[in-house]
Coordinates of C-alpha atoms and ligand atoms in Angstrom, one line a residue:
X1 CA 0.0 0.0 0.0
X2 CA 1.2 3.2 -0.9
X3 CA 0.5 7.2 1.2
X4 CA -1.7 8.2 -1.6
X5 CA -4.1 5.0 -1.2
X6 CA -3.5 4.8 2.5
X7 CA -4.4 8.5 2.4
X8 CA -7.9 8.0 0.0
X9 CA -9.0 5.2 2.1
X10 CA -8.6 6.5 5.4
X11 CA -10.5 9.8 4.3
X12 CA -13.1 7.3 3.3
X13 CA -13.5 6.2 6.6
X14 CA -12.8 9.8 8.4
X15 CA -9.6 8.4 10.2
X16 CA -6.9 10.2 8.2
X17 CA -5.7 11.9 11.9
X18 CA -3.3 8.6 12.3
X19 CA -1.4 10.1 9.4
X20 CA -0.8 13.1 11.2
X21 CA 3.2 12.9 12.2
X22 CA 3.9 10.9 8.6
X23 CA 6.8 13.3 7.7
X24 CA 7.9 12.7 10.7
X25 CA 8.8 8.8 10.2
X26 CA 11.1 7.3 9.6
X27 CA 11.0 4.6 5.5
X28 CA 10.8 1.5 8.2
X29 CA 8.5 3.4 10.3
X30 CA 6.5 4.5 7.7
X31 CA 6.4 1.3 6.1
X32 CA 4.9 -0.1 9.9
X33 CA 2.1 2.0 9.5
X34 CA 1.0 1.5 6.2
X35 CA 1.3 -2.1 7.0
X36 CA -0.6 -1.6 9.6
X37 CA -3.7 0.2 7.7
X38 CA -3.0 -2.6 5.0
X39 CA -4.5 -4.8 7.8
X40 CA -7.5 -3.2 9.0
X41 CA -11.1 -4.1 7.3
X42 CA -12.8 -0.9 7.7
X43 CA -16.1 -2.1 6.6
X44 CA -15.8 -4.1 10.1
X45 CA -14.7 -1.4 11.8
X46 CA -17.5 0.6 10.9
X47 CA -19.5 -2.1 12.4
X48 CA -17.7 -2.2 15.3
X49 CA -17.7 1.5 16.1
X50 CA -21.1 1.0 15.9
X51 CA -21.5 -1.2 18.8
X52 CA -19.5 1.5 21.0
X53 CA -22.2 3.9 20.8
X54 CA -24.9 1.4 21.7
X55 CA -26.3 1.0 25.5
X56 CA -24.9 -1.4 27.3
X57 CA -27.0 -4.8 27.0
X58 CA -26.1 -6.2 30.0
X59 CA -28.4 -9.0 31.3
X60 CA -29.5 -11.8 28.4
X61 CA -33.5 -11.3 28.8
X62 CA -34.3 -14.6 29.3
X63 CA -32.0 -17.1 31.2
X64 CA -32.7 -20.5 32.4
X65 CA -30.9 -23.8 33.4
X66 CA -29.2 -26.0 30.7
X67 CA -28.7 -29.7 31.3
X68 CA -25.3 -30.8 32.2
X69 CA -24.2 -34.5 32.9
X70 CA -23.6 -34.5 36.6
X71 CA -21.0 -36.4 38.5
X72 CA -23.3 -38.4 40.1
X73 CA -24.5 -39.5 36.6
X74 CA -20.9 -40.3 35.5
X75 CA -20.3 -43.3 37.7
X76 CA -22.3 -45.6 36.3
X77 CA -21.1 -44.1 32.3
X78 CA -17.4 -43.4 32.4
X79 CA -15.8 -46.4 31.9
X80 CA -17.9 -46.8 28.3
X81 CA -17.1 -43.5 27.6
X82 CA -14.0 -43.6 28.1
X83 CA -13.5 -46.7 25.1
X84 CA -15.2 -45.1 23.1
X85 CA -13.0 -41.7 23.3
X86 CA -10.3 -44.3 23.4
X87 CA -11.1 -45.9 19.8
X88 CA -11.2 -42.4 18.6
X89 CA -8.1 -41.5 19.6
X90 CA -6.3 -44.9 18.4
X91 CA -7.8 -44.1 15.0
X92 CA -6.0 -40.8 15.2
X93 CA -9.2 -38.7 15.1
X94 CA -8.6 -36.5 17.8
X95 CA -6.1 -33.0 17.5
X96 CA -5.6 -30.8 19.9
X97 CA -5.7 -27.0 19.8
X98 CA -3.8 -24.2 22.3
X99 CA -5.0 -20.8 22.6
X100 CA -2.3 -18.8 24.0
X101 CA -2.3 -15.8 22.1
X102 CA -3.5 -13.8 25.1
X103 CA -1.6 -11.0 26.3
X104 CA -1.3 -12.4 30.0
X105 CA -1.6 -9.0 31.2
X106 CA -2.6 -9.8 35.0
X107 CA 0.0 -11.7 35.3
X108 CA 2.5 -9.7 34.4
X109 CA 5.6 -11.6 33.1
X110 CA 7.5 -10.5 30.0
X111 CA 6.9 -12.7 27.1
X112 CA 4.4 -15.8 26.5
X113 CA 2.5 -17.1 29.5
X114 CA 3.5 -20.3 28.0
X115 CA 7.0 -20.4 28.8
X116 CA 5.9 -19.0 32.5
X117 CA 7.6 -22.1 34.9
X118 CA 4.8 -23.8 36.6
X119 CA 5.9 -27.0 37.9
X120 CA 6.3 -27.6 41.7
X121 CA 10.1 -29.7 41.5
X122 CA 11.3 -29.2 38.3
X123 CA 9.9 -25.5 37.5
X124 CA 8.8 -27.0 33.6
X125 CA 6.6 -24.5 31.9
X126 CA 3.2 -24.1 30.9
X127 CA 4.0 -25.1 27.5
X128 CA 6.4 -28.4 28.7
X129 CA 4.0 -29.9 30.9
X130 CA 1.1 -29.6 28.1
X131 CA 3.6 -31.0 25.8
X132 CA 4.5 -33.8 27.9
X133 CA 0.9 -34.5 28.5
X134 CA 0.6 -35.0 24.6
X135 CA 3.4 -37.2 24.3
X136 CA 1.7 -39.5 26.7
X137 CA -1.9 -39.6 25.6
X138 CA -0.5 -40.4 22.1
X139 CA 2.5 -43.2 23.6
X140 CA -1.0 -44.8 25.8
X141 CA -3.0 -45.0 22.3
X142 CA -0.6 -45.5 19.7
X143 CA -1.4 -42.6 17.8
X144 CA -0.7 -39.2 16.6
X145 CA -2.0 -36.4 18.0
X146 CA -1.3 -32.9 15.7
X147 CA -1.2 -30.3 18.2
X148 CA -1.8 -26.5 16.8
X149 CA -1.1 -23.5 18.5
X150 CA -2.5 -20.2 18.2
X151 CA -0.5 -17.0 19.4
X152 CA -0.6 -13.7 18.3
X153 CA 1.4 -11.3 16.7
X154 CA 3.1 -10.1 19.8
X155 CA 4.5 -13.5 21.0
X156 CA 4.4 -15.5 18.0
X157 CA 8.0 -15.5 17.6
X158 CA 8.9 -16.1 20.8
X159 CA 7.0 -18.6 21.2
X160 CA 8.4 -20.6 17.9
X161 CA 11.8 -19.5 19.2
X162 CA 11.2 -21.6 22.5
X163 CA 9.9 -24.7 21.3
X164 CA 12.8 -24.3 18.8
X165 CA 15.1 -24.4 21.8
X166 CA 13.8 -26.9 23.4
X167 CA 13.6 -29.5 20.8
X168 CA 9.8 -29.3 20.9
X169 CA 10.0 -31.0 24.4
X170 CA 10.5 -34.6 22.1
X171 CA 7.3 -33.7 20.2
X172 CA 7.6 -34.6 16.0
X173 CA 7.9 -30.8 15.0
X174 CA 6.0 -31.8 11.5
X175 CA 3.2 -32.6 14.1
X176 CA 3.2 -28.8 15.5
X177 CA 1.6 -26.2 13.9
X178 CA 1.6 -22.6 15.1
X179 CA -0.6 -19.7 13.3
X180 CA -1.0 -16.5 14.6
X181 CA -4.6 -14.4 15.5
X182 CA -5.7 -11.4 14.0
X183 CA -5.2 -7.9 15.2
X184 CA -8.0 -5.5 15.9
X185 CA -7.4 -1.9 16.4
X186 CA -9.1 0.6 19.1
X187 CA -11.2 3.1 18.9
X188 CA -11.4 6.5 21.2
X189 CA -14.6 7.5 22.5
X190 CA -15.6 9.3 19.2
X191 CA -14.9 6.3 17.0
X192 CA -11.4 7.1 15.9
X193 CA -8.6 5.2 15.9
X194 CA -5.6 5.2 18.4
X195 CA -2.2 6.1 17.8
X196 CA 0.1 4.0 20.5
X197 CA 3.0 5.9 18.8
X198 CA 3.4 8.2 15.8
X199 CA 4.0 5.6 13.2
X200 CA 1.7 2.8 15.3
X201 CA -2.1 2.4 16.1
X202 CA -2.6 0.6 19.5
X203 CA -4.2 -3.1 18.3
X204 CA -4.8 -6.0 20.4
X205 CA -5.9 -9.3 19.8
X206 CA -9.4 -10.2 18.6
X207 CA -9.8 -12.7 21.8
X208 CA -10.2 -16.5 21.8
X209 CA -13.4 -16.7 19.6
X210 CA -11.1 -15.1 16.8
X211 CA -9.2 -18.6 17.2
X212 CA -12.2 -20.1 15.1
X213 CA -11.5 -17.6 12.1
X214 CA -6.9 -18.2 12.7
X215 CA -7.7 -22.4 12.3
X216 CA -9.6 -21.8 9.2
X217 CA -7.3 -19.2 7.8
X218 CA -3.8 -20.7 8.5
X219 CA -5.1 -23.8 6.9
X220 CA -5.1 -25.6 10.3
X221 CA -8.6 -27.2 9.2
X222 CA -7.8 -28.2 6.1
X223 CA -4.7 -29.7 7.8
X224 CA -6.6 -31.6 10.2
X225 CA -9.0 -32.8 7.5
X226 CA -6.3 -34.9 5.4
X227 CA -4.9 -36.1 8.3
X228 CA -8.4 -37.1 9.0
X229 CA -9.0 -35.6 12.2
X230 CA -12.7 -35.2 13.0
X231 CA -12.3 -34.0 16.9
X232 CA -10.6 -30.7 17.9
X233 CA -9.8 -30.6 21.7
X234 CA -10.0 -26.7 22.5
X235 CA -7.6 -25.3 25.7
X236 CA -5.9 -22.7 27.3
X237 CA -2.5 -22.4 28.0
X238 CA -3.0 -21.6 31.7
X239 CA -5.1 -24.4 33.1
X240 CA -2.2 -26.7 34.5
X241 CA -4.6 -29.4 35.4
X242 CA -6.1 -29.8 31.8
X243 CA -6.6 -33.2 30.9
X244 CA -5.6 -32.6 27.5
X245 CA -7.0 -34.9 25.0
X246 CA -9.5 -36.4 28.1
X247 CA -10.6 -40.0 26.4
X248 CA -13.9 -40.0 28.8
X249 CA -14.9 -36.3 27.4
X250 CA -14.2 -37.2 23.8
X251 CA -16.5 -40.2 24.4
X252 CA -19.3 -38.5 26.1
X253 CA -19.1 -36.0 22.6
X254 CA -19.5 -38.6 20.6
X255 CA -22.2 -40.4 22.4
X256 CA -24.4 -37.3 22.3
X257 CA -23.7 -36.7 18.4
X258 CA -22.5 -33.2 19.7
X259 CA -20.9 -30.6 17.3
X260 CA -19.3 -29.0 20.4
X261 CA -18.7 -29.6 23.7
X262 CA -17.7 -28.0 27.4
X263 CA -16.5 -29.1 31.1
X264 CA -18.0 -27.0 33.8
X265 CA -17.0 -27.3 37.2
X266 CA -19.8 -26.3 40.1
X267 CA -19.0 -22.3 41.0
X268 CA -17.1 -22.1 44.2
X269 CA -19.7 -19.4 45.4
X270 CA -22.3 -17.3 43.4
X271 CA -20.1 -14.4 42.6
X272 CA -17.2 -16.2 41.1
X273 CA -15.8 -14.7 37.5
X274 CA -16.8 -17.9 35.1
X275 CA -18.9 -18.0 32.7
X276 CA -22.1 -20.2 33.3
X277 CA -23.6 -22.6 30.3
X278 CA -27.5 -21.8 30.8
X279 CA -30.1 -21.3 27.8
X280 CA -30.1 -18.0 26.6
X281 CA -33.4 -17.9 24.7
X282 CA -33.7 -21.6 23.2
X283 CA -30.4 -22.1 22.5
X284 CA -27.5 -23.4 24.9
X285 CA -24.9 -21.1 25.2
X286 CA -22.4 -19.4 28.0
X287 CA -23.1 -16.1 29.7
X288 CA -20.1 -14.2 31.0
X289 CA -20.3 -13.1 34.5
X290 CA -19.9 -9.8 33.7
X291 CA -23.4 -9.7 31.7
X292 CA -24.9 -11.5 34.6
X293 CA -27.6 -9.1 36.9
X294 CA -27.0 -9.3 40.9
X295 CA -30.3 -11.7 40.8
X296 CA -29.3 -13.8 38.1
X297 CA -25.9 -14.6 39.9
X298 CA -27.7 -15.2 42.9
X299 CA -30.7 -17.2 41.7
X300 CA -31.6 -20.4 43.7
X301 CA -33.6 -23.4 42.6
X302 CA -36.8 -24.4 44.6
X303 CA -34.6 -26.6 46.7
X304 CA -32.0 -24.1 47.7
X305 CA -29.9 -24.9 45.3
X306 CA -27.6 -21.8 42.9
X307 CA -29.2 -22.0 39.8
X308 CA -26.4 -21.1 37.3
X309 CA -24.0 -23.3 38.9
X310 CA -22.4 -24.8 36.0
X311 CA -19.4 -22.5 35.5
X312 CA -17.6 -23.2 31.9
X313 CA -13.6 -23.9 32.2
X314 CA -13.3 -23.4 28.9
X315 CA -12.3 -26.8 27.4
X316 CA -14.0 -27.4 24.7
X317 CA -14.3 -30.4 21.7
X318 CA -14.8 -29.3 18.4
X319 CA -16.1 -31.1 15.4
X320 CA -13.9 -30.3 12.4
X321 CA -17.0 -30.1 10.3
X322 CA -18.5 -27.7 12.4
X323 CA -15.3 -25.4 12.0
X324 CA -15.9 -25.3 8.3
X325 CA -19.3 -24.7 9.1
X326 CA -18.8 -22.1 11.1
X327 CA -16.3 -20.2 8.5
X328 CA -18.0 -21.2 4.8
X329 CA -20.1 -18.2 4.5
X330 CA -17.9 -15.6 6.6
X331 CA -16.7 -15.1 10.2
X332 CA -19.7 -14.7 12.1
X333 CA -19.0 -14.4 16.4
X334 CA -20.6 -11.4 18.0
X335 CA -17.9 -8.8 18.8
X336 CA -17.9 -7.7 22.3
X337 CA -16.6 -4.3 23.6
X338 CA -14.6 -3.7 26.5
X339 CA -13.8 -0.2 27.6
X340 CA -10.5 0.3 28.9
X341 CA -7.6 2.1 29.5
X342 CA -5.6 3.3 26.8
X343 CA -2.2 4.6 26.0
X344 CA -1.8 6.9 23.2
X345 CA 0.1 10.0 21.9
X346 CA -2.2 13.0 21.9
X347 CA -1.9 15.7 18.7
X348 CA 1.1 17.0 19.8
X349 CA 2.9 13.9 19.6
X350 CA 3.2 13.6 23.6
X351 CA 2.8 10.1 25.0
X352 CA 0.0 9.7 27.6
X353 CA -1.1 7.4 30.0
X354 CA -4.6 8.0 31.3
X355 CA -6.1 7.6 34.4
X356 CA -9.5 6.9 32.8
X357 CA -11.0 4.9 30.5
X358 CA -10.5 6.4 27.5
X359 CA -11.4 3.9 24.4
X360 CA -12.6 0.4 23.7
X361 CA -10.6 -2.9 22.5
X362 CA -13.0 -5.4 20.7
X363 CA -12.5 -9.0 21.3
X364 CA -14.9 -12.4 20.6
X365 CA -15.4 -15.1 22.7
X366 CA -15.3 -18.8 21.5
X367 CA -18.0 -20.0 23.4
X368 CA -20.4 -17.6 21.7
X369 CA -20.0 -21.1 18.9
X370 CA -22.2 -22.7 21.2
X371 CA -24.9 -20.9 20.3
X372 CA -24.7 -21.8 16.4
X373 CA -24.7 -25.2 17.1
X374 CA -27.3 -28.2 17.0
X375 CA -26.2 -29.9 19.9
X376 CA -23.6 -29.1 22.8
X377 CA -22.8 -31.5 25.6
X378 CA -22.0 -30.3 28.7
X379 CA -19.8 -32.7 31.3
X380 CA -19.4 -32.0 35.1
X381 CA -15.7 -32.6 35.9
X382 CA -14.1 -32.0 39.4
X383 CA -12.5 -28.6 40.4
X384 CA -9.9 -30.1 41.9
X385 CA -9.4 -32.8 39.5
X386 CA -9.3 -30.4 36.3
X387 CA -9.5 -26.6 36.8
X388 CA -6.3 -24.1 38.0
X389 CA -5.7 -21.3 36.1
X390 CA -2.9 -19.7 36.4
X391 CA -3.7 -15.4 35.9
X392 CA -2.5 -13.6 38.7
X393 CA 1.1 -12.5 40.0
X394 CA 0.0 -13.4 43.3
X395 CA -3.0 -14.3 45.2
X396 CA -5.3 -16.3 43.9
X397 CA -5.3 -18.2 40.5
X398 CA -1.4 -17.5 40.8
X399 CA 1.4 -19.4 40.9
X400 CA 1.4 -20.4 44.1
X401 CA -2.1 -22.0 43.5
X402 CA -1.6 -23.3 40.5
X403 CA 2.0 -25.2 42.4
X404 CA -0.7 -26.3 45.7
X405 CA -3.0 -27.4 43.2
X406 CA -0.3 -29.7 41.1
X407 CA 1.1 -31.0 44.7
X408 CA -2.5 -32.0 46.0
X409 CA -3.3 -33.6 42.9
X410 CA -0.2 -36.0 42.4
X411 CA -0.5 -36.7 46.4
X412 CA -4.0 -38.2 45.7
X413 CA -2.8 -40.1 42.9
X414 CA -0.1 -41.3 45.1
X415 CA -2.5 -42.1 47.8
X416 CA -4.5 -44.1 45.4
X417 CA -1.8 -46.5 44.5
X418 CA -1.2 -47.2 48.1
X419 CA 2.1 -44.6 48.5
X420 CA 2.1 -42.5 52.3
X421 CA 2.5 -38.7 51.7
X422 CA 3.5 -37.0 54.2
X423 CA 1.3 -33.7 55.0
X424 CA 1.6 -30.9 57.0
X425 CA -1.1 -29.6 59.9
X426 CA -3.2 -28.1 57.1
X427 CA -3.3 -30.9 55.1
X428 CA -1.2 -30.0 52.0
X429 CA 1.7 -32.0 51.1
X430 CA 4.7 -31.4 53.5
X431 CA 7.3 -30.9 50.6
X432 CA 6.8 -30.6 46.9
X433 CA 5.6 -33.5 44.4
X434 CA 5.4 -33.5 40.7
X435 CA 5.1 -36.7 38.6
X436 CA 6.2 -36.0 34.7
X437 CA 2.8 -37.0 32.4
X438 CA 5.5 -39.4 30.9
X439 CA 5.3 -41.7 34.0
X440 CA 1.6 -41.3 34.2
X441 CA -1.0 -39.2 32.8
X442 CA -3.6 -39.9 35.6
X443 CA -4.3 -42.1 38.7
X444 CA -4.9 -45.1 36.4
X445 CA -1.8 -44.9 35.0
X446 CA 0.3 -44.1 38.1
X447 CA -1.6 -47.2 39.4
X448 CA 0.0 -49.2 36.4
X449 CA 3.4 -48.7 37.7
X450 CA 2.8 -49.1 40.6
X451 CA 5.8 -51.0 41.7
X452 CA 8.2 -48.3 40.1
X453 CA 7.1 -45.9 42.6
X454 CA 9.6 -45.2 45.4
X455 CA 8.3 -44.0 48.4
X456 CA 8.3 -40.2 49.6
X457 CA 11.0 -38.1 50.4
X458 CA 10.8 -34.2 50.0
X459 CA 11.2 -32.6 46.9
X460 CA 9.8 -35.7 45.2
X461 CA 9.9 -36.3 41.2
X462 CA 9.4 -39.0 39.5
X463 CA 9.8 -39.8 35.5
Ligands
UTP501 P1 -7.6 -14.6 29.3 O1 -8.9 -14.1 29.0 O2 -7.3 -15.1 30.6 O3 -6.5 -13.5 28.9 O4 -7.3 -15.7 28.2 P2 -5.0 -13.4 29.0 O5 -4.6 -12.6 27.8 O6 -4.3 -14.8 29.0 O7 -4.7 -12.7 30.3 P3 -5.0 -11.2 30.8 O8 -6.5 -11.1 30.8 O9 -4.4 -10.3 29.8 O10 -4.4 -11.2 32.2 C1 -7.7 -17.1 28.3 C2 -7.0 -17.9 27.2 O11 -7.4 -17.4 26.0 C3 -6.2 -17.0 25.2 C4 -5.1 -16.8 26.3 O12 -3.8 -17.0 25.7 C5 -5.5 -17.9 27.3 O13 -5.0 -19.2 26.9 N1 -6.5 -15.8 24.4 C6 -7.1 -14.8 25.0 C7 -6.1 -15.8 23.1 O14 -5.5 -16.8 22.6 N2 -6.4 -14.7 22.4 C8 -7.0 -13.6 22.9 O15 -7.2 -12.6 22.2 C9 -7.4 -13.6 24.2

């Protein structure tokens, strides 16, 4: 793209102000910006300038209880579940799929959250231990499992650039796939577009629904359709208890003929910030807690009970068909605004940092998908079994939760095969634990080796 057509366009549009330093810049500067411009669809942006200026919609009008497989209900179904996710994955139907292009803002550590070290003994990273948990699920079955990773453009590299490092962590490489999101730029509170520097508009990513549109775009669909790949396994990179690649979840999707699927866990109290899976209308969906009124949160069944109790922990299976589905006729998740905080330089080209909220970053969410589907299947799973998220520098969902939650959970499994672990007077492990997803995924596994396992001496590894 060239000034003159930069120029025409963005007087089309009534942004030309972000070419107001150009003969100021630098040719490589310059050159970022039109690049920049290059990227934006303005017809879009119309759209979503649009949505600034409406009221905020916060409660959905009408919300009421979806149905959701309860533990309870489990006991009697897992096991058959669980060989029928099993067949799947032996017939290498099942991929898996990171979202980590987040900018990992609260918890404030420079560069990918994925490379943030996690593990209680060996401090692995995010992206090691999910890496290791591959490695083992496809050993168990025999199979391969493509794993594709979405980032974004400000940690793409450095995300390749580790993995590159570290060998892929003994991953095939040709079985890795990394694509990055797309960019959306803000708007101030007049609709135009922000200048983070003179030669740079402030973008951000277009959140975790814009994963949807990166699989189809990169080619990771078509990818996973001629390796034959029917299931997509959906996660975030800061959940260290995922069960990534679960064989009972992939069963229970299969069983119900679901196009997508989610694991809730039961809200810790009625104010907690997770989305809930409910019926929004007459379709299933999730509704952030944000867009939740005081009642809503708070609503009790006749027996007591909280009423939107099933909070979503955003693992997810995908049907491959229903990607294409989703993308054959055009993108098509709701944008949602967020007003926030942003840095700019004003018209004299001095950088400020405001103390108000001064424009609004659009993002989508991937559950939103629910909604355009024909059938969802929602599976209660265990908090402590499968939910720690990892957002915080300190305090909770930080790393000193996510570490207690690791140690708790591989003293359990120890427990379960039989092996003492010595805990302290609150009942947490005396020392640390961590058992590599190469010696065992899971309880049933650890059980397996049972006679391998040495007994417990602080810090405590085993591999
Ligand atoms: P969060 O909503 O927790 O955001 O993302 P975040 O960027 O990691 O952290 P904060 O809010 O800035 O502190 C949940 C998951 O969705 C991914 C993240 O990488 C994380 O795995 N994500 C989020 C994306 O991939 N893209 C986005 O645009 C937003």
């Amino acid at each position: 793209m060239h000034y003159q057509e930069a120029l025409a366009l963005l007087k089309a549009y009534h942004q030309e102000h972000i070419l107001r330093f150009w003969r100021e810049l630098s040719e490589t500067e310059k050159a970022h910006l039109l690049g920049q411009i290059a990227q934006i669809d303005f017809d879009n942006l119309e759209k979503l300038i649009a949505l600034t200026a409406k009221k905020d919609e916060s409660a959905p009008a009408e919300m009421t209880e979806a149905p959701v497989i309860r533990l309870e209900e489990r006991i009697s179904r897992d096991e058959k579940m669980r060989q029928t996710g099993a067949e799947a994955l032996a017939r290498g139907e099942v991929a898996v799929f990171l979202v980590a292009g987040g900018q990992g803002s609260r918890l404030g550590f420079e560069g990918p959250k994925g490379i943030f070290p996690v593990t209680p003994v060996k401090n692995k990273s995010l992206f090691q231990l999910h890496a290791e948990k591959i490695r083992a699920r496809a050993t168990r079955y025999g199979c391969v499992i493509p794993w594709y990773i979405m980032t974004s453009q400000s940690n793409h590299d450095d995300t390749i650039r580790f993995f590159r490092e570290n060998r892929f962590f003994g991953l095939n490489p040709t079985d890795v796939m990394f694509f990055r999101q797309e960019m959306l730029p803000s708007v101030d509170a007049k609709g135009k577009l922000i200048l983070a520097e003179k030669h740079a508009l402030f973008m951000s990513p277009n959140g975790h629904g814009g994963s949807l549109k990166a699989l189809w775009d990169s080619g990771a669909v078509a990818d996973m359709k001629r390796r034959g790949i029917k299931y997509m396994f959906y996660f975030q990179v800061d959940n260290v208890l995922t069960k990534i690649g679960d064989p009972e979840f992939i069963g229970y999707h299969i069983d119900a003929g679901a196009e997508m699927s989610n694991k809730v866990v039961h809200k810790a109290y009625p104010e907690e910030k997770m989305g809930v899976i409910c019926k929004i209308g007459d379709r299933l969906g999730v509704v952030e807690y944000s867009d939740m009124s005081d009642e809503q949160m708070h609503a009790t069944t006749e027996g007591g009970a909280l009423k939107y109790w099933a909070g979503s922990i955003a693992i997810h299976i995908i049907n491959v068909s229903f990607l294409e589905r989703e993308n054959d006729h055009g993108f098509r998740l709701p944008y949602h605004v967020a007003h926030k905080q942003i840095p700019y330089v004003d018209e004299r080209g001095n950088r400020v940092t405001p103390v108000e909220k001064n424009g609004f970053k659009f993002e989508t969410f991937v559950f939103d998908a629910l909604q355009h589907t024909e059938r969802i299947l929602s599976l209660e799973v265990e908090r402590a079994e499968e939910f720690s998220a990892l957002k915080n520098g300190s305090g909770v969902d930080s790393p000193a939760t996510a570490r207690r939650d690791l140690n708790l959970l591989y003293a359990r499994w120890l427990e379960q095969a039989g092996i003492g672990v010595p805990r302290d007077e609150q009942g947490l492990p005396a020392g640390n634990i961590e058992i590599s997803p190469l010696f065992a995924d899971e309880a049933e596994a650890l059980l397996l080796n049972k006679e391998r396992i040495p007994s417990v001496t602080y810090p405590y590894y085993l591999e």
